[in-house]
Coordinates of C-alpha atoms and ligand atoms in Angstrom, one line a residue:
M1 CA 91.8 84.9 135.6
P2 CA 88.1 85.6 136.2
A3 CA 86.7 86.5 139.6
S4 CA 86.5 83.4 141.8
S5 CA 84.0 84.8 144.2
L6 CA 80.9 86.8 143.4
D7 CA 81.5 89.0 146.6
Q8 CA 84.8 90.4 145.1
L9 CA 82.9 91.5 142.0
V10 CA 79.8 92.8 143.8
S11 CA 82.0 94.9 146.0
L12 CA 84.0 96.4 143.0
C13 CA 80.9 97.2 141.1
K14 CA 79.5 99.1 144.1
R15 CA 82.8 100.9 144.9
R16 CA 83.5 101.9 141.3
G17 CA 80.1 102.9 140.1
F18 CA 79.1 99.9 138.0
I19 CA 76.1 98.4 139.8
F20 CA 74.3 99.5 142.9
P21 CA 71.6 97.7 145.0
G22 CA 68.2 99.1 143.9
S23 CA 66.4 101.6 146.1
E24 CA 69.2 101.5 148.5
I25 CA 68.4 104.5 150.6
Y26 CA 65.0 102.9 151.5
G27 CA 66.7 99.7 152.7
G28 CA 66.6 98.3 149.1
L29 CA 64.2 96.1 147.2
A30 CA 65.3 92.5 147.1
N31 CA 67.1 91.4 143.9
T32 CA 66.8 94.8 142.1
W33 CA 69.9 96.4 140.8
D34 CA 70.7 99.8 139.4
Y35 CA 73.4 100.5 136.8
G36 CA 75.7 103.4 137.8
P37 CA 77.7 105.6 135.4
L38 CA 80.2 103.0 134.5
G39 CA 77.7 100.1 134.4
V40 CA 75.4 101.8 132.0
E41 CA 78.3 102.6 129.6
L42 CA 79.3 98.8 129.8
K43 CA 75.8 97.7 129.2
N44 CA 75.3 100.1 126.3
R45 CA 78.5 98.9 124.8
V46 CA 77.4 95.2 125.0
K47 CA 74.1 96.1 123.3
K48 CA 76.0 98.1 120.7
E49 CA 78.4 95.3 119.9
W50 CA 75.4 92.9 119.7
W51 CA 73.5 95.1 117.4
K52 CA 76.6 95.8 115.3
T53 CA 77.3 92.0 114.8
F54 CA 73.8 90.7 114.5
V55 CA 71.9 93.6 112.8
W56 CA 74.3 96.1 111.0
K57 CA 76.7 93.5 109.6
R58 CA 74.0 91.1 108.3
P59 CA 72.0 91.9 105.3
D60 CA 69.3 89.3 106.4
M61 CA 68.6 91.0 109.8
F62 CA 66.1 93.8 110.7
G63 CA 65.8 95.6 114.1
M64 CA 62.7 96.6 116.0
D65 CA 61.5 97.8 119.3
A66 CA 58.0 96.7 120.4
A67 CA 55.9 98.0 123.3
I68 CA 56.3 96.2 126.7
L69 CA 52.5 96.2 127.2
M70 CA 50.7 94.1 124.7
N71 CA 47.1 92.9 124.1
P72 CA 46.5 90.1 126.8
R73 CA 45.4 87.7 124.0
V74 CA 49.1 87.6 122.9
W75 CA 49.9 85.8 126.1
E76 CA 47.1 83.3 125.7
A77 CA 48.3 82.5 122.2
S78 CA 51.9 82.3 123.2
G79 CA 51.1 79.8 126.0
H80 CA 52.3 82.0 128.8
V81 CA 48.9 82.2 130.5
G82 CA 48.6 78.4 130.5
N83 CA 52.1 77.2 130.8
F84 CA 54.5 79.9 132.3
A85 CA 54.0 78.6 135.8
D86 CA 56.0 77.0 138.5
P87 CA 54.6 74.4 141.0
L88 CA 55.1 76.0 144.4
V89 CA 54.9 74.6 147.9
D90 CA 54.9 76.3 151.2
C91 CA 56.7 75.1 154.3
K92 CA 53.9 75.1 157.0
E93 CA 56.5 75.6 159.7
C94 CA 58.5 78.7 158.5
K95 CA 56.1 79.8 155.7
E96 CA 59.0 80.0 153.1
R97 CA 57.9 79.1 149.5
F98 CA 59.8 76.9 147.2
R99 CA 59.5 75.2 143.8
G100 CA 58.3 71.7 144.7
D101 CA 59.8 70.1 141.6
K102 CA 63.2 71.6 142.2
L103 CA 63.2 70.2 145.8
L104 CA 62.4 66.8 144.5
E105 CA 64.8 66.9 141.6
E106 CA 67.8 67.0 143.9
K107 CA 66.8 63.6 145.4
L108 CA 65.0 61.9 142.5
G109 CA 66.6 63.4 139.4
V110 CA 65.0 65.6 136.6
E111 CA 63.7 62.7 134.6
A112 CA 61.7 61.1 137.5
V113 CA 60.3 64.5 138.5
S114 CA 59.3 65.6 135.0
V115 CA 56.6 62.9 134.8
L116 CA 54.9 63.8 138.0
K117 CA 51.5 65.6 138.0
L118 CA 51.0 68.7 140.0
A119 CA 48.9 66.8 142.6
Q120 CA 51.6 64.3 143.2
I121 CA 54.3 66.8 144.1
G122 CA 53.1 67.5 147.7
P123 CA 52.6 63.9 148.7
M124 CA 56.0 63.0 147.1
L125 CA 57.8 65.6 149.2
K126 CA 56.2 64.1 152.3
A127 CA 57.0 60.5 151.3
E128 CA 60.6 61.3 150.5
K129 CA 60.8 63.5 153.8
I130 CA 62.3 66.3 151.8
P131 CA 63.5 68.9 154.4
C132 CA 62.8 72.6 154.0
P133 CA 66.0 74.4 152.9
A134 CA 65.1 77.2 155.3
C135 CA 64.2 75.6 158.6
G136 CA 65.1 71.9 158.1
K137 CA 61.6 70.6 158.9
S138 CA 59.5 68.5 156.5
N139 CA 55.9 69.8 156.6
W140 CA 54.7 70.8 153.2
T141 CA 51.4 72.2 151.7
E142 CA 50.0 70.8 148.4
A143 CA 51.7 72.2 145.3
K144 CA 49.9 75.1 143.5
Q145 CA 50.7 76.4 140.0
F146 CA 52.0 80.0 140.3
N147 CA 52.1 82.0 137.1
M148 CA 55.4 84.1 136.7
M149 CA 53.9 86.9 134.6
F150 CA 53.6 90.3 136.5
K151 CA 50.0 91.5 136.2
T152 CA 48.9 95.1 136.2
H153 CA 45.8 96.9 134.9
Q154 CA 45.3 99.3 132.1
G155 CA 43.3 102.5 132.7
V156 CA 41.6 103.6 135.9
I157 CA 39.5 100.6 136.6
E158 CA 41.1 97.5 138.2
G159 CA 39.8 94.0 137.5
E160 CA 38.6 91.6 134.9
G161 CA 38.9 92.9 131.4
N162 CA 41.5 95.5 132.3
D163 CA 44.3 93.2 133.4
I164 CA 47.4 93.3 131.3
Y165 CA 50.9 91.8 131.7
L166 CA 54.4 93.1 131.8
R167 CA 56.0 91.0 128.9
P168 CA 57.9 88.0 130.3
E169 CA 60.0 87.8 127.0
T170 CA 60.6 90.2 124.1
A171 CA 60.1 87.5 121.6
Q172 CA 56.3 87.9 121.2
G173 CA 56.7 91.6 120.2
I174 CA 58.6 90.2 117.2
F175 CA 56.1 87.5 116.3
V176 CA 53.1 89.9 116.3
N177 CA 55.0 92.2 114.0
F178 CA 56.0 89.5 111.6
K179 CA 53.5 90.5 109.0
N180 CA 54.3 94.3 109.3
I181 CA 57.9 93.6 108.7
V182 CA 57.3 91.2 105.7
N183 CA 54.9 93.8 104.1
T184 CA 57.3 96.8 104.7
M185 CA 60.8 95.3 104.2
R186 CA 59.9 92.6 101.7
P187 CA 62.6 90.2 103.0
R188 CA 63.4 86.9 101.5
L189 CA 63.8 83.8 103.7
P190 CA 65.8 83.2 105.6
F191 CA 65.7 86.5 107.6
G192 CA 65.7 87.5 111.2
I193 CA 64.2 90.2 113.4
A194 CA 66.2 91.5 116.4
Q195 CA 65.1 93.4 119.5
I196 CA 66.6 94.5 122.7
G197 CA 64.3 95.3 125.6
K198 CA 63.1 94.7 129.2
A199 CA 61.3 91.6 130.3
F200 CA 59.7 90.8 133.7
R201 CA 59.3 87.5 135.5
N202 CA 58.0 87.0 139.0
E203 CA 60.8 84.6 139.7
I204 CA 60.6 82.6 142.9
T205 CA 64.3 82.1 143.4
P206 CA 66.1 85.2 142.1
G207 CA 69.6 85.8 143.2
N208 CA 73.3 85.6 142.5
F209 CA 73.6 89.3 141.9
T210 CA 72.2 90.2 138.4
F211 CA 72.1 86.5 137.2
R212 CA 68.4 86.0 138.0
T213 CA 66.2 89.0 138.7
R214 CA 62.6 89.8 138.2
E215 CA 63.3 92.7 135.8
F216 CA 65.9 92.1 133.2
E217 CA 66.9 92.9 129.6
Q218 CA 66.9 90.5 126.7
M219 CA 68.6 90.6 123.4
E220 CA 66.5 88.4 121.1
I221 CA 66.4 87.3 117.5
E222 CA 63.6 85.4 115.8
Y223 CA 65.1 83.9 112.6
F224 CA 62.5 82.8 110.1
V225 CA 63.4 79.9 107.8
E226 CA 61.8 77.7 105.2
P227 CA 60.5 74.5 106.9
G228 CA 63.1 71.8 106.6
R229 CA 66.1 74.1 106.5
E230 CA 66.3 74.5 110.3
A231 CA 69.2 72.0 111.1
K232 CA 72.1 73.7 109.3
L233 CA 71.0 77.2 110.3
F234 CA 70.6 76.2 113.9
D235 CA 74.2 75.1 113.9
E236 CA 75.4 78.3 112.1
W237 CA 73.7 80.4 114.8
K238 CA 75.2 78.3 117.6
E239 CA 78.7 78.9 116.1
S240 CA 78.1 82.7 115.5
V241 CA 76.9 83.3 119.1
W242 CA 79.7 81.2 120.5
N243 CA 82.1 83.4 118.4
W244 CA 80.5 86.6 119.5
F245 CA 81.1 85.8 123.2
T246 CA 84.7 84.5 122.7
G247 CA 85.5 87.3 120.3
L248 CA 84.7 89.8 123.1
G249 CA 86.9 88.1 125.6
I250 CA 85.1 85.2 127.2
G251 CA 87.6 82.4 127.5
K252 CA 86.6 79.2 125.7
K253 CA 87.4 77.2 128.9
S254 CA 84.7 79.2 130.7
L255 CA 82.0 78.2 128.3
R256 CA 80.2 75.0 127.4
L257 CA 77.3 73.8 125.3
S258 CA 74.3 72.1 126.9
E259 CA 71.7 70.3 124.9
H260 CA 68.3 70.1 126.6
D261 CA 66.8 66.6 127.2
K262 CA 63.3 66.1 125.9
E263 CA 61.8 66.6 129.4
E264 CA 63.6 70.0 129.8
L265 CA 62.3 71.5 126.6
S266 CA 59.9 74.4 126.8
H267 CA 56.3 74.0 125.4
Y268 CA 57.3 75.7 122.2
S269 CA 60.7 74.1 121.4
S270 CA 61.7 70.9 119.6
R271 CA 65.4 71.5 120.2
T272 CA 67.3 73.8 122.6
V273 CA 71.0 74.3 123.1
D274 CA 72.3 76.6 125.9
I275 CA 75.6 78.2 126.1
E276 CA 76.6 78.0 129.7
Y277 CA 79.3 80.0 131.6
R278 CA 81.3 79.0 134.5
F279 CA 79.8 81.3 137.1
P280 CA 81.5 81.3 140.6
W281 CA 78.7 79.0 141.8
G282 CA 79.1 76.6 138.9
F283 CA 78.0 76.4 135.2
G284 CA 74.8 78.3 134.5
E285 CA 72.7 79.4 131.4
L286 CA 74.0 82.4 129.6
F287 CA 72.2 82.0 126.2
G288 CA 69.6 79.8 124.8
L289 CA 69.1 78.7 121.2
A290 CA 65.7 77.1 120.4
N291 CA 64.0 75.7 117.4
R292 CA 60.4 77.0 117.9
G293 CA 59.1 75.5 114.6
D294 CA 56.0 77.4 113.6
F295 CA 54.5 77.2 117.1
D296 CA 54.3 81.0 117.6
L297 CA 53.0 82.0 114.1
Q298 CA 50.5 79.2 114.2
Q299 CA 49.2 80.3 117.5
H300 CA 49.0 84.0 116.6
Q301 CA 47.3 83.2 113.3
K302 CA 44.7 81.1 115.2
F303 CA 44.1 83.7 118.0
S304 CA 44.2 86.9 115.9
G305 CA 42.4 85.5 112.9
E306 CA 45.1 87.2 110.6
D307 CA 46.7 85.3 107.8
L308 CA 50.5 85.2 108.8
T309 CA 51.6 82.9 105.9
Y310 CA 54.6 83.9 103.9
T311 CA 54.4 83.9 100.1
D312 CA 57.5 82.7 98.2
P313 CA 58.5 85.7 96.0
D314 CA 59.5 83.4 93.2
D315 CA 56.4 81.3 93.3
A316 CA 53.2 82.9 94.5
T317 CA 51.5 79.6 94.9
K318 CA 53.9 78.6 97.6
K319 CA 52.4 79.9 100.8
F320 CA 53.5 78.6 104.2
L321 CA 54.3 79.5 107.9
P322 CA 58.0 79.9 108.2
H323 CA 59.8 78.0 111.1
V324 CA 61.7 79.9 113.7
I325 CA 65.2 79.5 115.2
E326 CA 65.5 81.7 118.2
P327 CA 68.9 82.9 119.6
S328 CA 68.0 84.5 122.9
F329 CA 70.5 86.4 125.0
G330 CA 70.1 87.8 128.5
C331 CA 71.6 91.3 128.4
D332 CA 72.3 91.6 132.2
R333 CA 73.6 88.1 132.3
S334 CA 76.0 88.9 129.4
V335 CA 77.1 92.0 131.3
L336 CA 77.7 89.9 134.4
T337 CA 79.6 87.4 132.4
F338 CA 81.9 90.1 130.9
L339 CA 82.4 91.6 134.4
L340 CA 83.4 88.2 135.9
E341 CA 85.7 87.3 133.0
A342 CA 87.4 90.7 133.1
Y343 CA 88.1 90.6 136.8
T344 CA 91.8 89.9 137.4
E345 CA 94.1 90.2 140.4
E346 CA 97.8 90.5 139.3
P347 CA 100.9 90.6 141.4
L348 CA 103.2 93.6 140.7
E349 CA 107.0 93.7 140.8
N350 CA 106.8 95.9 144.0
G351 CA 105.1 93.0 145.8
E352 CA 101.6 94.8 145.7
T353 CA 98.6 93.3 143.9
R354 CA 96.6 95.2 141.4
T355 CA 93.0 94.6 140.5
V356 CA 92.4 95.2 136.8
M357 CA 89.3 94.7 134.7
K358 CA 90.6 93.3 131.5
F359 CA 87.6 94.2 129.3
D360 CA 87.9 94.0 125.6
P361 CA 88.6 97.6 124.7
R362 CA 85.2 97.7 122.7
L363 CA 83.4 97.1 126.0
A364 CA 85.5 99.1 128.5
P365 CA 83.2 101.9 129.9
V366 CA 86.0 104.5 129.7
D367 CA 88.3 104.5 126.7
V368 CA 91.1 106.8 127.9
A369 CA 92.0 108.7 131.0
I370 CA 94.0 111.9 131.0
L371 CA 96.1 112.4 134.1
P372 CA 98.2 115.4 134.9
L373 CA 101.4 114.2 136.7
S374 CA 100.9 116.6 139.6
K375 CA 98.4 119.2 140.9
K376 CA 100.5 122.2 139.6
E377 CA 98.0 124.6 138.1
H378 CA 99.6 125.1 134.7
L379 CA 100.1 121.4 134.3
I380 CA 96.4 120.8 135.0
A381 CA 95.6 123.6 132.5
K382 CA 97.7 121.9 129.8
A383 CA 96.1 118.5 130.6
Q384 CA 92.6 120.0 130.3
E385 CA 93.6 121.5 126.9
L386 CA 94.5 118.0 125.8
Y387 CA 91.2 116.6 127.3
K388 CA 89.2 119.0 125.2
K389 CA 91.2 118.2 122.1
V390 CA 90.6 114.4 122.5
I391 CA 86.9 114.7 123.1
Q392 CA 86.5 117.0 120.1
E393 CA 88.6 115.0 117.7
T394 CA 87.6 111.5 118.7
D395 CA 84.4 109.7 119.7
L396 CA 86.0 108.3 122.8
V397 CA 84.8 108.3 126.4
V398 CA 87.4 110.3 128.2
D399 CA 88.1 110.5 131.9
F400 CA 90.1 113.4 133.5
D401 CA 91.5 112.7 136.9
V402 CA 93.6 114.8 139.2
T403 CA 92.8 113.3 142.6
G404 CA 95.5 111.4 144.5
S405 CA 99.0 110.3 143.5
I406 CA 99.7 109.2 139.9
G407 CA 100.1 105.6 141.1
K408 CA 96.7 105.6 142.9
R409 CA 95.1 107.1 139.8
Y410 CA 96.6 104.3 137.6
R411 CA 95.2 101.8 140.1
R412 CA 91.7 103.4 139.9
Q413 CA 91.8 103.3 136.1
D414 CA 92.9 99.6 136.2
E415 CA 90.0 98.8 138.5
I416 CA 87.4 100.2 135.9
G417 CA 89.3 98.7 133.0
T418 CA 90.4 101.8 131.1
P419 CA 92.7 100.5 128.3
K420 CA 94.9 103.6 128.0
C421 CA 96.1 106.3 130.4
I422 CA 97.7 109.5 129.1
T423 CA 100.1 111.3 131.4
V424 CA 100.8 115.0 131.0
D425 CA 104.0 116.0 132.7
F426 CA 106.6 118.7 132.8
G427 CA 108.1 117.4 129.6
T428 CA 104.8 118.1 127.8
L429 CA 105.1 121.7 129.0
G430 CA 108.7 121.9 127.7
E431 CA 110.0 122.5 131.3
D432 CA 111.9 119.2 131.9
D433 CA 113.8 117.6 129.1
K434 CA 114.4 114.5 131.2
Q435 CA 110.6 113.7 131.2
G436 CA 110.3 114.4 127.5
T437 CA 110.2 117.0 124.8
K438 CA 107.6 119.7 124.5
D439 CA 104.1 118.6 123.4
T440 CA 104.8 114.9 124.0
V441 CA 102.8 112.8 126.4
T442 CA 103.1 109.2 127.8
I443 CA 100.6 106.6 126.9
R444 CA 100.3 103.6 129.3
D445 CA 98.8 100.3 128.2
R446 CA 96.4 98.8 130.9
D447 CA 97.5 95.1 130.3
S448 CA 101.2 95.2 129.3
L449 CA 101.9 98.3 131.6
Q450 CA 104.2 99.4 128.7
Q451 CA 104.6 103.3 128.4
E452 CA 105.3 105.0 125.2
R453 CA 106.2 108.6 124.6
M454 CA 104.6 110.3 121.6
T455 CA 103.6 113.7 120.3
V456 CA 100.0 114.9 120.8
G457 CA 99.5 114.6 117.0
E458 CA 100.6 110.9 117.1
L459 CA 98.4 110.4 120.1
I460 CA 95.2 111.5 118.4
K461 CA 96.1 109.3 115.4
T462 CA 96.7 106.3 117.8
L463 CA 93.5 107.0 119.7
R464 CA 91.5 107.2 116.5
G465 CA 92.8 103.8 115.6
Ligands
GAP1 N1 62.3 83.9 124.3 C1 62.9 82.7 124.9 C2 63.3 83.0 126.3 O1 62.9 84.0 126.9 P1 64.7 82.0 128.3 O2 65.7 80.9 128.3 O3 63.6 82.0 129.3 O4 64.1 82.0 126.8 C3 66.5 83.8 127.5 O5 65.4 83.4 128.4 C4 67.7 84.4 128.2 O6 67.3 85.4 129.1 C5 68.4 83.4 129.2 O7 69.3 82.6 128.6 C6 69.0 84.3 130.2 O8 70.2 84.8 129.7 C7 68.0 85.5 130.3 N2 67.1 85.4 131.4 C8 66.0 84.6 131.6 N3 65.4 84.8 132.8 C9 66.2 85.7 133.4 C10 66.1 86.4 134.7 N4 65.1 86.1 135.6 N5 67.1 87.3 135.1 C11 68.1 87.6 134.2 N6 68.2 87.1 133.0 C12 67.3 86.1 132.6

């Protein structure tokens, strides 16, 4: 059963080295999080599984990695300078800042608010006597557009002309390289370009652990198709992404599809379907699939002056701008989802409860733990010998743990989701026939708790799969 409260997970993540609050020794920096030794392994594995499924195993996909800093004209073309803004209002009493449209939506509904002009938001908050969520009073400023892009400057001189942005999405790095990839890889439509990388948004209401942060990682695909062929391919993408999440252990009952209404669509999209996950605070967006049409290639063609048309390899007279289907994943949000879904509390026969992270073995940050039964020196030496053998003869991440009783060490490995624990005992040494014969070890399964005795040779074969 997934974690029912976020606090349980946040506490486990800190205690076990998955995720720490950012800049903690300086009192922190709100809504920043640092991945610890286990968190970075988990995140890297999520990225690897993603890359494996959507790049390596598909002949129609190419990978790339663009710079975070881009020519500022990119963001004029993409619409982010003009459109990537929230209407903000300040409470005159407590000085807290909120999204005016969101405050109104709760009372009036999304549809009614979507038709309001910026200048109508402040007066409407007053007319509806909407209270400030922080202090309860109702004394609002006019609404002002607040662009969510982080601005910085390039070079030593600040100011006009040197302003650049931290990218708010990875997608544009793909669009501006469309021509390069067509020219170098000579792909036939439909084909896609995939990228994993950081994005930055000056979010007004970040929160819920790593769900909404100002710095986050995206895993995005821009899939280029012949105009008119979007509908079927859109549905195929919806299905393959759904299968990717469920194939890696997210329960179908924890997911749902959500089609955007017209008024919810971004400026570039003619159709968007989200996959939502049942987070402890309710369903929320995990992934978005959009039909971007030829909006981006049109815009970049116009702003850059470059010809971005694609020429049909079978008919050179056929030149057109492909349309784009965009499967866009939040990497940190996916990691959070895998963490929440893995979190399980299970009653044991002895009346105790164990906390176990039931990660799919492909995602577990540690593959196998080697545990000497006791702290006897020659037993530790034998276990270390096995540790060296396993890391040399497999590609697995192996933990070696001698601290505390064997029961405590099993609990610790359960809490970090290690699928297999290997115990080296006096049988392994050939000193106790009751425990087992010489050079055999016990392998314990995280989920079934079954233990099996096997020779070291068999163990290596089992671990190699
Ligand atoms: N290129 C399209 C795009 O960026 P989006 O819906 O704004 O679309 C895509 O973002 C995904 O990125 C979301 O589904 C979510 O998983 C993730 N995401 C967006 N904003 C985020 C934030 N502030 N913190 C963490 N993840 C975020």
